[in-house]
Short mmCIF file of C-alpha atoms and ligand atoms in Angstrom, two decimals:
data_model
loop_
_atom_site.label_atom_id
_atom_site.label_comp_id
_atom_site.label_asym_id
_atom_site.label_seq_id
_atom_site.Cartn_x
_atom_site.Cartn_y
_atom_site.Cartn_z
CA PRO A 1 0.00 0.00 0.00
CA GLU A 2 1.00 3.59 -0.47
CA TYR A 3 0.22 4.66 3.07
CA ILE A 4 0.65 2.94 6.39
CA SER A 5 -0.16 3.90 9.96
CA VAL A 6 2.60 4.01 12.54
CA ALA A 7 0.80 1.25 14.46
CA ASN A 8 0.77 -1.05 11.44
CA LEU A 9 4.33 -0.25 10.48
CA GLY A 10 5.46 -1.06 14.03
CA LEU A 11 3.63 -4.38 13.80
CA ALA A 12 5.18 -5.13 10.43
CA LEU A 13 8.64 -4.40 11.78
CA GLY A 14 7.98 -6.33 14.99
CA VAL A 15 8.77 -3.42 17.32
CA LYS A 16 6.79 -2.66 20.49
CA GLN A 17 4.61 0.40 20.05
CA HIS A 18 6.05 2.67 22.76
CA VAL A 19 9.58 1.73 21.74
CA PHE A 20 8.74 2.40 18.11
CA LEU A 21 7.24 5.82 18.89
CA ALA A 22 10.33 6.79 20.88
CA GLN A 23 12.58 5.65 18.08
CA LEU A 24 10.57 7.55 15.49
CA ALA A 25 10.88 10.69 17.58
CA GLU A 26 14.60 10.08 17.66
CA LEU A 27 14.61 9.73 13.88
CA GLY A 28 13.27 13.25 13.71
CA PHE A 29 9.50 12.74 13.44
CA GLU A 30 7.53 15.40 15.21
CA ASP A 31 4.05 15.04 16.72
CA ILE A 32 3.93 11.37 15.95
CA SER A 33 1.34 8.98 17.37
CA LYS A 34 0.29 5.43 16.61
CA GLU A 35 -2.50 6.80 14.40
CA SER A 36 -0.12 8.88 12.30
CA ILE A 37 -0.10 7.96 8.65
CA LEU A 38 3.21 7.63 6.86
CA GLN A 39 3.62 7.76 3.13
CA GLY A 40 5.06 4.66 1.48
CA GLU A 41 8.50 6.11 0.80
CA THR A 42 8.81 7.50 4.30
CA ALA A 43 7.76 4.17 5.78
CA ALA A 44 10.32 2.46 3.54
CA LEU A 45 13.04 4.73 4.87
CA VAL A 46 12.08 3.87 8.44
CA ALA A 47 11.99 0.17 7.61
CA GLN A 48 15.51 0.48 6.23
CA GLU A 49 16.63 1.78 9.62
CA TYR A 50 15.46 -1.56 10.98
CA GLY A 51 17.47 -3.49 8.42
CA PHE A 52 14.64 -4.27 6.01
CA GLU A 53 14.78 -3.80 2.26
CA PRO A 54 11.24 -2.78 1.48
CA THR A 55 9.76 -2.15 -1.94
CA VAL A 56 7.18 0.57 -2.31
CA ASP A 57 4.17 0.23 -4.53
CA VAL A 58 4.16 3.69 -6.04
CA GLY A 59 0.72 3.29 -7.51
CA GLU A 60 1.81 3.69 -11.12
CA GLU A 61 -1.74 3.59 -12.44
CA LYS A 62 -2.25 7.02 -10.91
CA ASP A 63 0.29 8.63 -13.15
CA LEU A 64 0.34 9.03 -16.89
CA LYS A 65 3.09 7.18 -18.69
CA PRO A 66 4.42 7.50 -22.21
CA ARG A 67 3.61 4.57 -24.46
CA PRO A 68 6.36 2.11 -25.16
CA THR A 69 8.08 2.75 -28.48
CA PRO A 70 7.28 0.08 -31.03
CA GLU A 71 10.31 -1.96 -32.05
CA ASP A 72 9.47 -1.67 -35.70
CA THR A 73 8.51 1.86 -36.69
CA SER A 74 8.76 1.35 -40.44
CA ALA A 75 4.99 1.16 -40.90
CA LEU A 76 4.32 4.43 -39.04
CA PRO A 77 3.71 7.69 -40.90
CA GLN A 78 6.68 10.00 -41.45
CA ARG A 79 6.79 13.15 -39.37
CA PRO A 80 8.69 16.39 -39.95
CA PRO A 81 12.21 16.44 -38.51
CA VAL A 82 12.71 18.68 -35.48
CA VAL A 83 15.79 20.81 -35.92
CA THR A 84 17.35 22.90 -33.16
CA ILE A 85 19.49 25.93 -33.96
CA MET A 86 22.34 26.57 -31.54
CA GLY A 87 25.36 28.78 -31.47
CA HIS A 88 27.10 31.79 -30.02
CA VAL A 89 25.19 34.98 -29.27
CA ASP A 90 24.69 37.26 -32.30
CA HIS A 91 25.97 34.66 -34.73
CA GLY A 92 22.75 34.90 -36.75
CA LYS A 93 20.46 32.14 -35.44
CA THR A 94 17.28 34.20 -35.43
CA THR A 95 18.09 35.89 -38.72
CA LEU A 96 18.56 32.48 -40.32
CA LEU A 97 15.27 31.27 -38.88
CA ASP A 98 13.45 34.43 -39.95
CA TYR A 99 14.68 33.94 -43.47
CA LEU A 100 13.42 30.36 -43.52
CA ARG A 101 10.12 31.39 -41.98
CA LYS A 102 9.53 34.08 -44.58
CA SER A 103 10.44 31.78 -47.43
CA SER A 104 8.04 29.17 -46.12
CA VAL A 105 5.11 28.35 -48.38
CA ALA A 106 2.86 28.61 -45.33
CA ALA A 107 4.09 32.14 -44.55
CA GLY A 108 2.93 33.26 -47.98
CA GLU A 109 -0.47 31.76 -47.33
CA HIS A 110 -1.25 33.62 -44.16
CA GLY A 111 0.51 36.83 -44.91
CA GLY A 112 3.58 36.02 -42.85
CA ILE A 113 2.68 37.72 -39.60
CA THR A 114 5.52 36.30 -37.57
CA GLN A 115 5.07 35.60 -33.90
CA HIS A 116 8.12 34.80 -31.92
CA ILE A 117 7.16 31.55 -30.37
CA GLY A 118 10.65 30.15 -30.74
CA ALA A 119 9.42 27.12 -32.64
CA PHE A 120 7.78 26.85 -36.01
CA SER A 121 7.31 24.62 -39.00
CA VAL A 122 8.44 25.56 -42.46
CA ARG A 123 6.86 24.14 -45.60
CA MET A 124 9.58 23.58 -48.15
CA SER A 125 8.95 24.16 -51.84
CA SER A 126 9.07 20.38 -52.15
CA GLY A 127 5.97 20.29 -49.94
CA ARG A 128 7.81 18.78 -47.00
CA ASP A 129 7.87 20.31 -43.53
CA ILE A 130 10.75 20.97 -41.16
CA THR A 131 10.15 22.12 -37.59
CA PHE A 132 12.73 24.53 -36.22
CA LEU A 133 13.45 25.42 -32.62
CA ASP A 134 15.30 28.64 -31.83
CA THR A 135 17.91 27.91 -29.17
CA PRO A 136 15.84 26.63 -26.27
CA GLY A 137 16.81 27.90 -22.86
CA HIS A 138 19.71 25.77 -21.76
CA ALA A 139 17.97 24.86 -18.51
CA ALA A 140 14.91 23.51 -20.32
CA PHE A 141 17.09 21.71 -22.82
CA LEU A 142 19.07 20.07 -20.03
CA LYS A 143 15.90 19.09 -18.21
CA MET A 144 14.47 17.40 -21.29
CA ARG A 145 17.72 15.61 -21.93
CA GLN A 146 17.97 14.39 -18.35
CA ARG A 147 14.66 12.66 -18.97
CA GLY A 148 16.15 10.92 -21.95
CA ALA A 149 14.29 13.10 -24.37
CA ASN A 150 15.42 13.50 -27.89
CA VAL A 151 13.49 16.70 -28.30
CA THR A 152 15.48 17.40 -31.39
CA ASP A 153 16.38 15.10 -34.25
CA ILE A 154 19.10 17.28 -35.71
CA VAL A 155 21.19 20.15 -34.32
CA ILE A 156 22.35 23.00 -36.51
CA LEU A 157 25.43 24.61 -35.10
CA VAL A 158 25.55 28.21 -36.24
CA VAL A 159 28.98 29.86 -36.47
CA ALA A 160 29.45 33.35 -37.88
CA ALA A 161 32.02 33.51 -40.66
CA ASP A 162 33.39 36.81 -39.32
CA ASP A 163 33.74 35.68 -35.71
CA SER A 164 34.43 31.93 -35.81
CA VAL A 165 34.34 29.63 -32.78
CA LYS A 166 33.42 31.37 -29.51
CA PRO A 167 32.63 30.20 -25.94
CA GLN A 168 28.93 29.58 -26.61
CA THR A 169 29.82 27.74 -29.80
CA LEU A 170 31.67 25.27 -27.60
CA GLU A 171 28.78 25.19 -25.16
CA ALA A 172 26.36 24.39 -28.00
CA LEU A 173 28.77 21.76 -29.28
CA LYS A 174 28.72 20.13 -25.85
CA HIS A 175 24.90 20.04 -25.87
CA ALA A 176 24.79 18.61 -29.38
CA ARG A 177 27.24 15.88 -28.49
CA ALA A 178 25.42 15.00 -25.29
CA ALA A 179 22.12 14.82 -27.15
CA LYS A 180 23.76 12.28 -29.48
CA VAL A 181 21.98 13.58 -32.55
CA PRO A 182 23.51 14.39 -35.93
CA MET A 183 24.86 17.88 -36.34
CA ILE A 184 24.99 20.14 -39.38
CA VAL A 185 27.23 23.21 -39.30
CA ALA A 186 25.83 26.41 -40.79
CA ILE A 187 28.46 29.06 -41.31
CA THR A 188 26.50 32.31 -41.34
CA LYS A 189 27.19 35.87 -42.44
CA VAL A 190 29.19 34.72 -45.46
CA ASP A 191 28.11 37.94 -47.23
CA LYS A 192 30.29 40.02 -44.91
CA SER A 193 33.58 41.36 -46.24
CA ASP A 194 35.55 39.95 -43.34
CA ALA A 195 33.98 36.48 -43.64
CA ASN A 196 36.51 33.70 -43.38
CA VAL A 197 34.88 30.32 -43.92
CA ASP A 198 38.15 28.40 -43.95
CA ARG A 199 39.11 29.74 -40.56
CA VAL A 200 35.77 28.58 -39.11
CA LYS A 201 36.32 25.13 -40.58
CA SER A 202 39.81 24.75 -39.18
CA ASP A 203 38.73 26.13 -35.79
CA LEU A 204 35.92 23.57 -35.65
CA ALA A 205 38.25 20.78 -36.71
CA ALA A 206 40.59 21.84 -33.92
CA GLN A 207 37.65 21.29 -31.53
CA GLY A 208 37.26 17.75 -32.76
CA VAL A 209 34.30 18.39 -35.06
CA GLU A 210 34.69 15.89 -37.88
CA ILE A 211 33.67 18.13 -40.75
CA GLU A 212 33.46 16.73 -44.24
CA ASP A 213 36.23 18.93 -45.67
CA TYR A 214 38.56 17.20 -43.25
CA GLY A 215 37.36 13.72 -44.09
CA GLY A 216 34.58 13.52 -41.48
CA ASP A 217 30.83 13.17 -41.91
CA VAL A 218 29.58 16.46 -40.44
CA GLN A 219 28.11 18.50 -43.28
CA VAL A 220 29.02 22.17 -43.47
CA VAL A 221 26.87 24.69 -45.33
CA SER A 222 27.78 28.34 -45.90
CA VAL A 223 24.79 30.66 -45.68
CA SER A 224 23.69 34.24 -45.33
CA GLY A 225 20.50 35.13 -43.55
CA LYS A 226 20.76 38.55 -45.20
CA THR A 227 21.03 37.55 -48.88
CA GLY A 228 19.63 34.05 -48.64
CA ALA A 229 22.77 32.58 -50.16
CA GLY A 230 23.11 28.86 -49.41
CA MET A 231 19.64 28.53 -47.86
CA ASP A 232 18.39 26.00 -50.42
CA ASP A 233 21.52 24.02 -49.79
CA LEU A 234 20.86 24.09 -46.04
CA GLU A 235 17.26 22.89 -46.47
CA GLU A 236 18.40 20.11 -48.76
CA THR A 237 21.07 19.02 -46.32
CA ILE A 238 18.51 18.88 -43.50
CA LEU A 239 16.06 16.81 -45.55
CA LEU A 240 18.82 14.46 -46.71
CA GLN A 241 19.92 13.96 -43.13
CA SER A 242 16.37 13.33 -41.95
CA ASP A 243 15.74 10.85 -44.78
CA MET A 244 18.73 8.87 -43.60
CA MET A 245 17.24 8.83 -40.10
CA ASP A 246 13.78 7.81 -41.35
CA ILE A 247 11.82 9.82 -38.80
CA ARG A 248 8.38 8.39 -38.07
CA ALA A 249 5.71 8.57 -35.36
CA GLU A 250 2.15 7.49 -34.62
CA THR A 251 -0.43 10.12 -35.51
CA ASP A 252 -3.06 8.40 -33.35
CA GLY A 253 -3.29 7.29 -29.73
CA MET A 254 -2.56 9.37 -26.63
CA ALA A 255 -0.29 12.26 -27.64
CA GLU A 256 3.12 12.99 -26.12
CA GLY A 257 5.28 16.06 -26.30
CA TRP A 258 7.36 18.64 -24.48
CA VAL A 259 6.81 22.13 -23.14
CA LEU A 260 9.30 24.37 -24.93
CA GLU A 261 8.27 27.63 -23.30
CA SER A 262 5.40 29.03 -21.35
CA SER A 263 4.17 32.54 -20.74
CA ILE A 264 1.25 34.71 -19.76
CA LYS A 265 -0.24 36.68 -22.63
CA PRO A 266 -3.29 38.95 -22.78
CA ILE A 267 -5.29 35.99 -24.12
CA GLY A 268 -4.31 33.85 -21.14
CA ARG A 269 -1.68 31.33 -20.16
CA VAL A 270 -0.01 29.81 -23.16
CA ALA A 271 2.62 27.17 -23.60
CA THR A 272 4.48 26.20 -26.73
CA VAL A 273 4.35 22.46 -27.00
CA LEU A 274 6.31 20.27 -29.37
CA VAL A 275 4.21 17.22 -30.22
CA LYS A 276 6.31 14.09 -30.61
CA ARG A 277 3.65 11.39 -30.97
CA GLY A 278 -0.10 11.38 -31.49
CA THR A 279 -2.17 14.41 -32.45
CA LEU A 280 -3.48 17.15 -30.15
CA ARG A 281 -6.84 18.82 -30.76
CA PRO A 282 -9.01 21.38 -28.97
CA GLY A 283 -10.93 19.75 -26.13
CA ASP A 284 -8.14 17.24 -25.38
CA PHE A 285 -6.86 16.91 -21.83
CA ILE A 286 -3.13 17.06 -21.23
CA ALA A 287 -0.90 17.08 -18.17
CA ALA A 288 2.56 18.62 -17.87
CA GLY A 289 4.38 18.29 -14.59
CA MET A 290 2.02 19.43 -11.87
CA VAL A 291 -0.50 21.21 -14.07
CA TYR A 292 -3.15 20.06 -16.49
CA CYS A 293 -5.06 21.71 -19.26
CA LYS A 294 -8.17 21.26 -21.29
CA ILE A 295 -7.02 22.54 -24.64
CA ARG A 296 -9.05 25.60 -25.51
CA SER A 297 -7.28 26.29 -28.76
CA LEU A 298 -4.13 25.60 -30.71
CA ARG A 299 -2.28 28.24 -32.67
CA ASN A 300 0.60 27.96 -35.06
CA GLU A 301 3.63 30.26 -35.18
CA ALA A 302 1.67 32.81 -37.19
CA GLY A 303 -0.96 33.06 -34.46
CA VAL A 304 -3.48 31.26 -36.66
CA GLU A 305 -5.80 28.78 -34.97
CA VAL A 306 -5.37 25.21 -36.16
CA ASP A 307 -7.62 22.17 -35.56
CA GLU A 308 -4.82 19.80 -34.85
CA ALA A 309 -1.15 19.46 -34.04
CA PRO A 310 0.31 16.27 -35.50
CA PRO A 311 3.69 14.77 -34.51
CA GLY A 312 6.74 16.87 -35.28
CA THR A 313 4.91 20.18 -35.00
CA ALA A 314 5.07 22.92 -32.39
CA VAL A 315 1.96 24.83 -31.35
CA GLU A 316 0.89 27.36 -28.80
CA ILE A 317 -1.67 25.82 -26.48
CA LEU A 318 -4.25 27.86 -24.61
CA GLY A 319 -6.32 26.65 -21.69
CA TRP A 320 -3.83 26.16 -18.84
CA LYS A 321 -4.93 26.85 -15.29
CA ASP A 322 -1.33 27.50 -14.30
CA PRO A 323 1.64 27.89 -16.59
CA PRO A 324 3.61 24.65 -17.03
CA ASP A 325 7.40 24.63 -16.78
CA ALA A 326 9.58 24.64 -19.87
CA GLY A 327 11.18 21.23 -20.25
CA ASP A 328 8.24 19.34 -18.77
CA MET A 329 6.88 16.36 -20.61
CA VAL A 330 3.34 16.66 -21.94
CA LEU A 331 1.09 13.61 -21.87
CA GLN A 332 -2.45 13.42 -23.12
CA ALA A 333 -4.98 11.92 -20.74
CA PRO A 334 -8.16 10.09 -21.71
CA SER A 335 -10.26 12.20 -19.34
CA LYS A 336 -10.22 15.26 -17.11
CA ASP A 337 -10.17 13.02 -14.04
CA LYS A 338 -7.14 11.18 -15.27
CA ALA A 339 -5.28 14.39 -16.13
CA GLU A 340 -6.15 16.03 -12.83
CA GLY A 341 -5.44 12.82 -10.89
CA ALA A 342 -2.01 12.49 -12.44
CA THR A 343 -1.01 16.04 -11.54
CA ARG A 344 -2.31 15.58 -7.98
CA TYR A 345 -0.38 12.35 -7.68
CA ARG A 346 2.79 14.05 -8.92
CA GLN A 347 2.29 16.77 -6.32
CA GLU A 348 2.01 14.08 -3.64
CA LEU A 349 5.20 12.45 -4.88
CA LYS A 350 6.98 15.78 -4.74
CA ASP A 351 5.72 16.49 -1.21
CA ARG A 352 6.87 13.04 -0.21
CA GLU A 353 10.33 13.65 -1.65
CA GLU A 354 10.48 16.85 0.36
CA ASP A 355 9.41 14.93 3.50
CA VAL A 356 12.18 12.42 2.94
CA ALA A 357 14.70 15.19 2.31
CA THR A 358 13.64 16.91 5.54
CA MET A 359 13.96 13.63 7.40
CA ALA A 360 17.43 13.10 6.00
CA VAL A 361 18.49 16.58 7.12
CA GLN A 362 16.97 16.08 10.58
CA GLY A 363 18.69 12.72 10.87
CA GLU A 364 21.98 14.29 9.91
CA GLU A 365 21.56 17.05 12.51
CA ARG A 366 20.63 14.49 15.15
CA ARG A 367 23.74 12.43 14.45
CA GLU A 368 25.86 15.57 14.63
CA ARG A 369 24.39 16.43 18.04
CA GLU A 370 25.14 12.98 19.40
P1 LIG B 401 21.03 35.85 -30.08
O1 LIG B 401 19.64 35.31 -30.21
O2 LIG B 401 21.08 37.14 -29.36
O3 LIG B 401 22.01 34.87 -29.56
O4 LIG B 401 21.55 36.23 -31.56
P2 LIG B 401 21.31 35.43 -32.88
O5 LIG B 401 22.31 34.34 -33.02
O6 LIG B 401 19.89 35.06 -33.03
O7 LIG B 401 21.72 36.52 -33.96
P3 LIG B 401 20.76 37.42 -34.81
O8 LIG B 401 20.09 36.64 -35.86
O9 LIG B 401 19.92 38.23 -33.92
O10 LIG B 401 21.82 38.33 -35.56
C1 LIG B 401 22.71 39.19 -34.87
C2 LIG B 401 23.15 40.32 -35.79
O11 LIG B 401 23.85 39.82 -36.94
C3 LIG B 401 22.00 41.12 -36.35
O12 LIG B 401 22.37 42.47 -36.40
C4 LIG B 401 21.80 40.57 -37.74
O13 LIG B 401 21.27 41.50 -38.61
C5 LIG B 401 23.21 40.20 -38.13
N1 LIG B 401 23.24 39.06 -39.07
C6 LIG B 401 22.70 37.85 -38.87
N2 LIG B 401 22.90 37.05 -39.91
C7 LIG B 401 23.56 37.77 -40.82
C8 LIG B 401 24.08 37.49 -42.14
O14 LIG B 401 23.96 36.40 -42.68
N3 LIG B 401 24.76 38.48 -42.75
C9 LIG B 401 24.93 39.70 -42.18
N4 LIG B 401 25.62 40.62 -42.87
N5 LIG B 401 24.48 40.01 -40.96
C10 LIG B 401 23.80 39.06 -40.28
MG1 LIG B 402 18.30 35.00 -31.58
#
């Protein structure tokens, strides 16, 4: 069970009640009686003090879990690749993205009112889509990675031709390597008079980046976000890379994704969510961390309402009671109860962790006093 009374725990451990209560007090419990209820993990910690190795039933059915990944994905529909742009400050990441956004077929369709939601899909002239993420906050990126998330399929490392490798280039390189996803180097600002592409290449090679000019397999594309030079080449390189990876996902079933960013706007609390599996629609229930949401509406990067967000797309979601945290996983729930229940359960787990942490600190202090 998830909870146990002190009386029952004492019985289970075979300790006399008054002895047990005294020992619990010594362990740092305050205001404890035989009727006190301990949470499973706390009880387990106590049991360990008595030399037991308990297992705790954490009541998994209360939480939402991602679906297992099918072993064979070859029959699933293809989804757009998710590409993250990283690089040193001012090296031209946003300019490059803006260029792509404006040249998108979709941008032409809705007049190209660009919203800066930091994530958007571009329809290539070939009719294929690529989803781009502007450098996510490092904290959120780290958080997603710690949970084993491959939020991104491909990383584009942006290096300015007039500035070459800089501290944040190395930082981005570290992230890309840790994410274990293929990297494409985009050397930007090649239109500038002091551009030196060769220097960038040799500086990267010196950092152990195995670029193709040096016999490696990391593709390097020279571009300008100002003139558009090399942009077709960059798009082609991305699509080629994603074809090699054969990126597919279910469009049906309970959806999964990640919170990329969240904010409060005049229209309410919004969060940009990258859908990785399944399809989100208005009216769906989702949970992210300790908050849930009945989706009121979905909007694309142009602020246009859409009826659905299939895998590999990023959308702004309205309808949150509280803003979710960037980096949190998003899971669709079959009902409001399930979504709400999961967030409540997660809150309980968190409180419990805090209880255990407090106990550990109190125990430490007690030992120091003795
Ligand atoms: P942060 O988001 O602040 O890290 O910067 P960023 O990497 O997004 O750079 P951004 O796109 O904002 O560009 C920084 C400056 O470089 C701006 O003044 C751009 O106009 C300029 N710039 C970006 N790309 C190019 C390019 O290809 N050629 C030229 N000449 N200037 C560029
Ligand atoms: Mg920028």
